[in-house]
Amino acid sequence: MISHIENSPYGYTYELTNGYETFLLYDDSSYELFSLVKVKGTLKPFDENTIPNGFNEINYYLTKGIKYKIVNPNIELKMHGLKLDLNHILIRLIMDEPILELNELSHLFGLNSITLMLIILLIKKILYYFDIDERKKLVWIIVILTSFYSVGKSFIVLYVLIENIILYVDDKNHLKLSYLDKQSLILIILILINPYIIFKDHYNLIFLYTFLFYFVDIDNKIFSYILSILIFIPFQIKFSYELNIFLLLMPLFKNISKYSFISILLLTLLFGSINLLTLYENFLNKMIDYLMNYNFILRVKRMSTEKMILYEGLLFVGTYYLKDKKLYLIFSYFILLFTFLIVRPISNRVYFLDVKQGDGAVIFKNHEVIVVDAYNKVDEFLKLEGIKTIDHLILTHNDLDHTGDYETILKDFKVKNLYLSGYLNYQINFKNTHYLTHETLFEIKNLELTFLGPLRDLKDKNENSIFFKIKVNDLTYLFTGDLGIDAEKLYVDTYQDLLKADVLKVGHHGSITSSSQIFLDKVKPSIAIISVKLNNKFNFPLTEVLDRFNIRGIKVYQTSKDGTILFKKKEIINFPP
């Protein structure tokens, strides 16, 4: 049975249940909610995260109780379900989708706790006029919330549903449960329903606010306001990779959501006046655009789960013991806590990122950032690391599997220098571009980076790749782009023993067209890095090429098997799938 549907420009995402397990399925065909379908396909686990601190697809879907996705599906419809307009405001609200598109503030204008509480108050008000007692009101609310949850699978609906069931049981049996008892029961029931819910940020955020404010019991509104922001800081960094002044405006927009949004939403639902909601959205967007002119953004590295726990724990301890102290002492503690756990320099290191069938590497040296090729998820990694400025962006040649992310990078980051092969047409217009040819090769001395090629136009985009070496933490790295055998021979004849390097970034993903024996004998690497996708259509890296490395005792790392590979001082760390 189809238990949940999400619409996207690329098709539909379905959650299917057989009564005891739930599966994910992507398909272009449109099916109705609660339709009965027979599906034949292959069960595939979700991909492991191979980018440090990146999106964990496995944990995300485990919070929804989903362990597998169905690939290559053959779907047979057995019985139609409910025909719902997924774009209707009420359906979008129940599905826990934002009603207004306001970038980072969109979540405030959907089915959040404030909206849901006001809906429940409205239901109670209507039931009041039918002279229904409080216990029966709870029953009605439980029935309505159950129908909401069965359609939308919203976490906040489930939370409030369990809360109202506990209220009903408490009232009926005269248990006289305290606030802490009720919240603890909700916590336990949610974990019993799905133990993996502890990975859900929404879950953790709700209980952090609930329990911290309960135990600390703050009377000072300013202190309470500041504490709300401090609790949310690690989550905002996790969601958007940055801190900005909008964090301070969150309570303001919550109040807007509480009053004006609910009123306009009700008018829209009653009279179908979509234009009213559109005008409201346009007004808020103009307000946000105006405020953005005065915004301050600090891009910081995302905290690991362990550091998030430590941060919130120290925040709780500090708040508990400092709540009666002077405000400057409290601020001093929070600033030290923030600095210790979030703000820190990045040491010299080299990352070969798992970008699947393409290339992407990031080098940190002497407080400068060097990006070598940018196919896929390179921009995401840089944001995770808190990077705002790229000192040197090197696109070794113009194939898509080396340049896929370049537009996003040039838009989202301050790029000081862009390096392109002077013998290729990239169709990139950037003011501070260095076109490298045999006449313009140079050395960046403070980085110990030397551009060695291209030396001449070899009439082939792979052969005309940028070719350079760099020394980081006493290891010399040689980057080859998609260099072919002809260019390799040219560089061997030109540079001879100057090609010696400890780590070779293997040319053309392990193709037979690169890594010639004469080239390997001159470079003499101890480690070779091959950036490649598992089970790719080219069958890279080829066995013959791997044999050339094995015969010479060269240790080979493949991003397809080893994930992202990090060289930190002389330590090698990988993030395997």
XYZ file of C-alpha atoms in Angstrom:
577
model
C 0.000 0.000 0.000
C 1.208 3.532 -0.800
C 1.399 5.207 2.606
C 3.037 8.511 1.660
C 3.694 10.558 -1.483
C 6.106 13.397 -2.154
C 5.955 15.370 -5.382
C 9.030 16.851 -7.086
C 9.945 18.264 -10.516
C 11.651 14.933 -11.266
C 8.737 12.619 -10.448
C 7.248 11.054 -7.324
C 8.728 9.586 -4.177
C 6.522 6.870 -2.695
C 6.650 5.150 0.671
C 5.209 1.636 0.407
C 4.230 -0.555 3.329
C 3.325 -4.237 3.465
C 2.059 -3.966 7.034
C 5.317 -4.511 8.870
C 8.022 -2.913 6.662
C 8.228 0.343 4.701
C 10.157 0.839 1.461
C 11.067 3.836 -0.678
C 10.354 3.949 -4.393
C 10.989 6.607 -7.070
C 8.773 6.606 -10.155
C 7.505 8.970 -12.848
C 3.999 7.481 -12.836
C 1.295 9.035 -10.673
C -0.497 6.845 -8.111
C -2.994 7.780 -5.424
C -2.440 7.714 -1.673
C -3.488 4.399 -0.070
C -3.511 2.656 -3.484
C -2.798 -1.067 -3.361
C 0.067 -1.966 -5.689
C 2.084 -5.071 -6.472
C 5.752 -4.226 -6.957
C 8.553 -6.377 -8.304
C 12.059 -5.001 -8.091
C 15.396 -5.151 -6.318
C 15.819 -4.094 -2.699
C 18.828 -1.846 -2.297
C 20.191 -0.331 0.930
C 20.761 3.402 1.024
C 24.225 4.733 0.254
C 26.703 5.253 3.067
C 27.992 8.784 3.525
C 31.476 9.021 2.007
C 31.943 12.792 2.479
C 33.186 13.837 5.962
C 30.237 15.207 8.000
C 28.053 14.971 4.894
C 24.393 14.012 4.521
C 23.743 10.565 6.042
C 21.070 9.045 3.807
C 20.856 5.866 5.911
C 20.116 7.650 9.203
C 17.692 10.047 7.508
C 15.483 7.253 6.188
C 15.856 5.164 9.345
C 14.119 8.032 11.198
C 11.180 7.305 8.876
C 11.433 3.563 9.526
C 12.761 2.847 6.023
C 15.773 0.575 5.463
C 15.604 -0.146 1.725
C 14.652 1.459 -1.568
C 13.201 -0.479 -4.493
C 15.159 -0.075 -7.748
C 14.124 -1.153 -11.263
C 10.494 -1.482 -10.110
C 7.692 -3.126 -12.061
C 4.452 -1.691 -10.614
C 1.017 -3.221 -11.026
C -1.948 -1.254 -9.677
C -4.409 -3.479 -7.779
C -6.778 -0.920 -6.279
C -7.141 2.847 -6.476
C -6.706 4.926 -3.340
C -7.656 8.490 -2.415
C -7.486 10.994 -5.230
C -5.781 14.001 -3.640
C -4.510 17.224 -5.149
C -0.953 17.281 -3.760
C -0.686 20.999 -4.533
C -3.790 21.949 -2.533
C -2.955 24.118 0.481
C -4.666 21.854 3.013
C -2.970 18.717 1.618
C 0.413 20.465 1.597
C -0.178 21.536 5.196
C -1.071 17.991 6.291
C 1.898 16.623 4.315
C 4.147 18.923 6.413
C 5.274 20.909 3.369
C 5.856 24.672 3.648
C 2.968 26.778 2.334
C 5.166 29.801 1.629
C 8.565 29.763 -0.086
C 10.737 31.984 2.105
C 14.128 30.269 1.906
C 15.395 29.506 5.433
C 12.171 30.720 7.059
C 9.827 28.493 5.024
C 9.533 25.977 7.879
C 7.801 28.633 10.026
C 4.950 28.807 7.514
C 3.890 25.177 7.463
C 2.663 22.599 9.947
C 4.886 23.633 12.872
C 4.002 23.412 16.562
C 2.469 26.917 16.631
C 0.253 26.281 13.595
C -0.874 22.935 14.969
C -1.669 24.336 18.407
C -3.786 27.071 16.867
C -5.619 24.520 14.693
C -6.361 22.461 17.825
C -7.603 25.590 19.642
C -9.874 26.314 16.682
C -11.238 22.748 16.767
C -11.876 23.050 20.512
C -13.655 26.355 19.961
C -15.954 24.800 17.347
C -16.656 21.794 19.595
C -17.427 24.160 22.471
C -20.484 25.466 20.609
C -21.777 21.885 20.318
C -21.615 21.573 24.121
C -19.067 18.721 24.053
C -17.169 18.053 27.293
C -13.380 18.219 27.550
C -12.782 14.450 27.426
C -14.849 14.054 24.254
C -13.030 17.031 22.766
C -9.780 15.109 23.276
C -11.285 12.106 21.474
C -12.259 14.281 18.512
C -8.787 15.846 18.423
C -7.144 12.391 18.569
C -9.305 11.191 15.641
C -8.498 14.302 13.565
C -4.751 14.110 14.333
C -4.729 10.377 13.507
C -6.212 11.138 10.070
C -3.666 13.946 9.603
C -0.796 11.608 10.469
C -2.038 8.759 8.276
C -1.921 11.110 5.269
C 1.127 13.258 5.981
C 3.350 11.190 8.318
C 4.388 14.467 9.972
C 6.590 14.125 13.052
C 5.047 17.128 14.797
C 1.551 15.660 14.259
C 2.696 12.353 15.764
C 4.191 14.211 18.723
C 0.974 16.175 19.407
C -1.157 13.055 18.795
C 0.746 11.103 21.469
C 0.558 14.123 23.784
C -3.260 14.237 23.451
C -3.599 10.465 23.956
C -1.615 10.812 27.201
C -3.830 13.740 28.235
C -6.924 11.606 27.595
C -5.583 8.588 29.559
C -4.469 10.880 32.380
C -7.863 12.569 32.586
C -9.870 9.347 32.348
C -7.842 7.483 34.983
C -7.122 10.483 37.250
C -3.367 9.807 37.117
C -2.411 13.443 37.750
C 0.754 13.208 35.670
C 3.158 16.117 35.943
C 4.427 18.027 32.901
C 7.754 16.185 33.157
C 5.975 12.816 33.342
C 4.008 13.566 30.188
C 7.024 14.762 28.207
C 9.069 11.749 29.328
C 6.264 9.405 28.246
C 6.134 11.060 24.804
C 9.903 10.607 24.508
C 9.694 6.908 25.442
C 6.717 6.156 23.168
C 8.382 7.825 20.179
C 11.539 5.754 20.730
C 9.451 2.583 21.060
C 7.689 3.392 17.774
C 11.010 3.998 16.005
C 14.329 3.832 17.930
C 16.098 5.589 15.031
C 14.081 8.742 15.679
C 16.988 9.873 17.874
C 18.736 10.774 14.584
C 15.931 13.197 13.685
C 16.926 16.822 14.251
C 13.315 17.937 14.755
C 12.916 15.380 17.555
C 16.136 16.438 19.292
C 15.352 20.132 18.978
C 11.881 19.789 20.513
C 13.129 17.858 23.518
C 16.122 20.133 24.030
C 13.769 23.116 24.295
C 11.255 21.197 26.437
C 13.606 19.729 29.020
C 16.174 22.520 29.180
C 13.584 25.214 29.858
C 11.794 22.939 32.353
C 14.890 22.241 34.471
C 16.462 25.679 34.200
C 13.194 27.583 34.833
C 14.246 30.997 33.491
C 12.159 34.047 34.383
C 14.254 36.596 32.484
C 12.721 37.009 28.997
C 15.941 38.351 27.447
C 17.933 35.422 28.835
C 15.238 33.018 27.644
C 15.341 34.574 24.166
C 19.144 34.279 23.992
C 19.036 30.689 25.212
C 16.542 29.748 22.455
C 18.938 31.095 19.855
C 21.963 29.342 21.400
C 20.141 25.979 21.426
C 19.332 26.380 17.734
C 22.839 27.443 16.593
C 24.267 23.932 15.850
C 21.062 22.991 14.006
C 21.123 26.101 11.848
C 24.751 25.369 10.944
C 23.731 21.818 10.075
C 20.803 22.976 7.907
C 22.465 25.900 6.090
C 26.230 25.629 6.863
C 26.270 29.162 8.234
C 25.167 31.557 10.960
C 23.362 34.768 10.063
C 21.499 37.629 11.662
C 18.153 36.026 10.729
C 18.696 33.712 13.664
C 18.013 36.721 15.901
C 14.798 37.462 13.977
C 13.336 33.974 14.360
C 11.007 34.920 17.271
C 9.719 37.888 15.233
C 8.762 35.636 12.324
C 7.285 33.109 14.754
C 4.900 35.793 15.961
C 4.051 36.657 12.351
C 3.360 32.979 11.768
C 1.264 32.788 14.939
C -1.109 35.597 14.083
C -1.163 36.838 10.495
C -0.272 33.578 8.709
C -2.996 31.520 10.419
C -5.618 34.186 9.685
C -4.691 34.424 6.007
C -4.464 30.637 5.735
C -7.996 30.235 7.143
C -9.388 32.895 4.795
C -7.709 31.145 1.867
C -9.141 27.756 2.851
C -12.649 29.177 3.393
C -12.904 31.410 0.331
C -10.293 29.909 -2.004
C -8.553 33.250 -2.305
C -5.120 32.063 -3.408
C -4.193 35.627 -4.405
C -4.340 36.691 -0.739
C -1.752 34.075 0.221
C 0.407 35.032 -2.773
C 0.300 38.715 -1.808
C 1.260 37.794 1.751
C 4.191 35.681 0.485
C 5.376 38.503 -1.780
C 5.206 40.984 1.106
C 7.307 38.744 3.375
C 9.844 38.095 0.616
C 10.249 41.833 0.072
C 10.743 42.295 3.818
C 13.376 39.539 3.852
C 15.147 41.001 0.790
C 15.314 44.369 2.540
C 16.684 42.852 5.749
C 19.217 40.822 3.760
C 20.931 44.104 2.833
C 21.912 44.371 6.502
C 22.551 40.686 7.069
C 25.797 39.348 8.479
C 26.749 35.801 7.534
C 29.418 33.748 9.265
C 30.169 30.459 7.535
C 31.435 27.900 10.045
C 32.237 24.211 9.981
C 29.365 21.883 10.818
C 29.713 20.196 14.210
C 29.977 16.434 14.423
C 27.193 14.637 16.339
C 29.540 14.178 19.302
C 30.349 17.893 19.442
C 26.677 18.845 19.105
C 25.918 16.672 22.152
C 28.847 18.222 24.039
C 27.761 21.742 23.053
C 24.151 21.278 24.184
C 25.302 19.528 27.366
C 27.683 22.331 28.302
C 24.986 24.842 27.383
C 22.594 23.136 29.814
C 25.191 22.969 32.625
C 26.284 26.570 32.088
C 22.703 27.856 31.963
C 21.697 25.904 35.068
C 24.558 27.247 37.194
C 24.745 30.753 35.730
C 21.037 31.630 35.528
C 21.244 33.765 38.676
C 24.584 35.379 37.775
C 25.221 38.696 36.083
C 24.547 38.838 32.352
C 28.201 39.567 31.356
C 29.322 36.318 33.038
C 26.711 34.377 31.094
C 27.787 35.986 27.804
C 31.449 35.252 28.549
C 30.661 31.580 29.121
C 28.653 31.271 25.910
C 31.330 33.039 23.824
C 34.028 30.697 25.180
C 31.791 27.677 24.526
C 31.050 28.807 20.973
C 34.720 29.558 20.223
C 35.934 26.244 21.645
C 33.493 24.024 19.756
C 32.860 25.869 16.479
C 35.578 28.372 15.549
C 38.924 26.752 14.835
C 41.631 26.927 12.131
C 41.950 24.165 9.542
C 45.330 22.460 9.492
C 47.277 21.597 6.325
C 45.605 18.607 4.680
C 44.487 17.142 1.353
C 41.071 15.636 0.555
C 40.342 13.496 -2.498
C 36.546 13.598 -2.463
C 34.223 10.787 -3.475
C 32.350 12.616 -6.236
C 31.425 9.370 -8.076
C 32.381 9.359 -11.805
C 34.376 12.568 -11.800
C 37.108 14.505 -10.026
C 37.191 16.790 -7.000
C 39.974 17.498 -4.517
C 40.419 20.145 -1.822
C 43.772 21.212 -0.398
C 44.227 23.298 2.749
C 47.692 24.805 3.066
C 49.038 27.823 4.957
C 45.484 29.052 5.647
C 44.662 29.030 1.928
C 42.078 26.888 0.148
C 42.826 25.185 -3.177
C 40.063 23.366 -5.075
C 41.135 21.047 -7.889
C 38.224 20.197 -10.197
C 34.622 20.291 -9.028
C 32.296 17.627 -10.377
C 29.776 16.770 -7.664
C 29.218 17.707 -3.997
C 32.442 19.741 -3.842
C 30.461 22.860 -2.922
C 28.618 20.905 -0.213
C 31.902 19.721 1.303
C 33.323 23.256 1.343
C 30.236 24.535 3.157
C 30.479 21.676 5.659
C 34.037 22.801 6.358
C 32.874 26.386 6.919
C 34.717 27.688 3.863
C 33.618 31.018 2.431
C 36.668 31.955 0.342
C 38.514 29.823 -2.210
C 41.979 31.182 -2.906
C 42.677 29.004 -5.943
C 40.166 27.124 -8.120
C 41.922 24.885 -10.673
C 39.760 23.271 -13.378
C 42.213 20.923 -15.067
C 40.127 20.672 -18.254
C 36.641 21.359 -19.544
C 34.869 17.983 -19.291
C 31.653 18.006 -17.245
C 33.021 15.390 -14.829
C 35.629 17.959 -13.771
C 33.577 21.183 -13.939
C 30.022 20.170 -12.916
C 29.879 22.345 -9.767
C 31.825 25.361 -11.054
C 28.793 27.668 -11.490
C 27.598 27.006 -7.931
C 31.102 27.532 -6.573
C 31.612 30.833 -8.400
C 28.185 31.999 -7.152
C 28.327 30.812 -3.520
C 31.987 31.398 -2.683
C 34.452 34.223 -3.024
C 36.940 32.842 -5.555
C 40.171 34.821 -5.711
C 41.879 33.030 -8.601
C 40.613 30.711 -11.337
C 43.045 28.601 -13.370
C 42.093 27.186 -16.791
C 44.011 25.421 -19.533
C 44.857 28.023 -22.159
C 44.410 25.506 -24.962
C 40.777 24.710 -24.133
C 37.454 26.565 -24.372
C 35.635 26.440 -21.007
C 32.949 29.057 -21.778
C 33.534 30.527 -18.306
C 33.538 34.288 -17.868
C 35.389 35.206 -14.657
C 37.428 38.347 -14.145
C 40.458 36.928 -12.336
C 41.199 33.984 -14.627
C 44.688 32.647 -15.340
C 44.943 30.839 -18.680
C 47.852 28.412 -18.452
C 49.999 27.752 -21.537
C 53.716 27.043 -22.022
C 54.288 30.831 -21.809
C 52.284 31.472 -18.620
C 53.295 28.569 -16.338
C 54.476 29.768 -12.939
C 55.029 28.803 -9.301
C 53.107 29.892 -6.202
C 56.057 29.837 -3.850
C 54.291 30.180 -0.483
C 52.244 27.078 -1.368
C 55.107 25.150 -2.997
C 52.770 24.713 -5.994
C 54.295 24.515 -9.471
C 52.322 24.464 -12.714
C 54.115 22.094 -15.100
C 51.675 22.026 -17.992
C 50.125 22.229 -20.489
C 53.336 22.747 -22.488
C 51.798 22.850 -25.949
C 48.493 22.367 -27.751
C 48.230 18.613 -28.289
C 44.844 18.994 -30.052
C 43.037 16.870 -27.436
C 41.150 18.144 -24.383
C 42.461 15.352 -22.130
C 46.071 15.804 -23.256
C 45.732 19.579 -22.691
C 44.829 19.161 -19.000
C 46.497 21.370 -16.403
C 49.392 19.442 -14.843
C 50.890 20.544 -11.506
C 52.588 19.412 -8.317
C 52.266 20.661 -4.751
C 53.968 19.810 -1.466
C 51.810 19.465 1.675
C 53.086 18.125 5.021
C 56.314 16.710 3.500
C 54.399 14.783 0.818
C 54.529 15.800 -2.851
C 51.303 15.425 -4.837
C 51.127 15.272 -8.645
C 47.769 16.215 -10.237
C 47.217 15.104 -13.833
C 43.588 15.867 -14.749
C 42.727 13.481 -17.610
C 46.249 13.500 -18.992
C 46.895 10.913 -21.716
C 49.954 8.910 -22.743
C 51.145 11.463 -25.348
C 51.249 14.269 -22.776
C 52.842 11.932 -20.209
C 55.690 11.213 -22.668
C 56.114 14.948 -23.302
C 56.425 15.643 -19.565
C 58.834 12.741 -19.035
C 61.081 14.111 -21.818
C 60.835 17.661 -20.469
C 61.060 17.240 -16.705
C 62.703 13.824 -16.166
C 63.322 13.277 -12.414
C 61.501 16.511 -11.480
C 58.310 14.482 -11.851
C 59.073 12.486 -8.683
C 56.098 12.545 -6.319
C 54.806 10.642 -3.290
C 51.133 10.722 -4.279
C 49.875 10.496 -7.852
C 46.365 11.602 -8.741
C 45.840 9.037 -11.517
C 44.868 10.443 -14.906
C 41.496 9.749 -16.552
C 40.041 7.651 -13.704
C 42.232 4.608 -14.379
C 41.717 4.454 -18.146
C 44.165 2.598 -20.414
C 44.813 5.954 -22.111
C 46.785 7.155 -19.073
C 49.354 5.937 -16.514
C 51.929 4.704 -19.017
C 54.777 2.601 -17.669
C 57.437 5.168 -18.621
C 55.467 7.857 -16.754
C 55.050 5.746 -13.610
C 58.758 4.873 -13.638
C 59.656 8.580 -13.572
C 57.058 9.693 -11.014
C 57.781 6.695 -8.718
C 54.784 7.303 -6.438
C 54.188 5.252 -3.307
C 50.433 6.027 -3.416
C 47.997 6.374 -6.330
C 44.509 7.900 -6.074
C 41.803 6.940 -8.569
C 38.588 8.966 -8.541
C 35.867 6.712 -9.933
C 32.307 5.491 -9.449
C 31.580 1.891 -8.447
C 30.319 -0.250 -11.346
C 30.686 2.610 -13.833
C 29.814 2.033 -17.483
C 33.475 2.369 -18.560
C 34.650 -0.403 -16.177
C 37.290 2.004 -14.810
C 39.841 1.410 -13.425
C 40.955 -1.213 -15.946
C 42.717 -4.315 -14.661
C 45.729 -3.691 -16.884
C 46.228 -0.256 -15.334
C 45.877 -1.624 -11.783
C 48.479 -4.274 -12.635
C 50.952 -1.529 -13.545
C 50.599 -0.083 -10.039
C 50.682 -3.462 -8.292
C 53.864 -4.578 -10.070
C 55.617 -1.435 -8.815
C 54.350 -1.832 -5.249
C 52.212 1.315 -5.462
C 49.337 1.429 -2.959
C 46.104 2.235 -4.821
C 43.114 4.007 -3.251
C 39.846 4.147 -5.186
C 37.071 6.538 -4.139
C 34.565 3.883 -5.293
C 35.829 1.510 -2.587
C 37.538 3.793 -0.075
C 35.245 6.834 -0.257
C 36.810 10.221 0.429
C 40.538 9.937 1.167
C 42.119 12.400 3.605
C 45.858 12.995 3.970
C 46.382 14.620 7.365
C 50.072 15.103 8.074
C 51.333 11.567 7.292
C 48.113 9.898 8.399
C 45.703 8.579 5.747
C 42.005 8.461 6.715
C 39.258 7.238 4.428
C 35.450 7.297 4.606
C 34.374 4.066 2.889
C 30.849 3.364 1.602
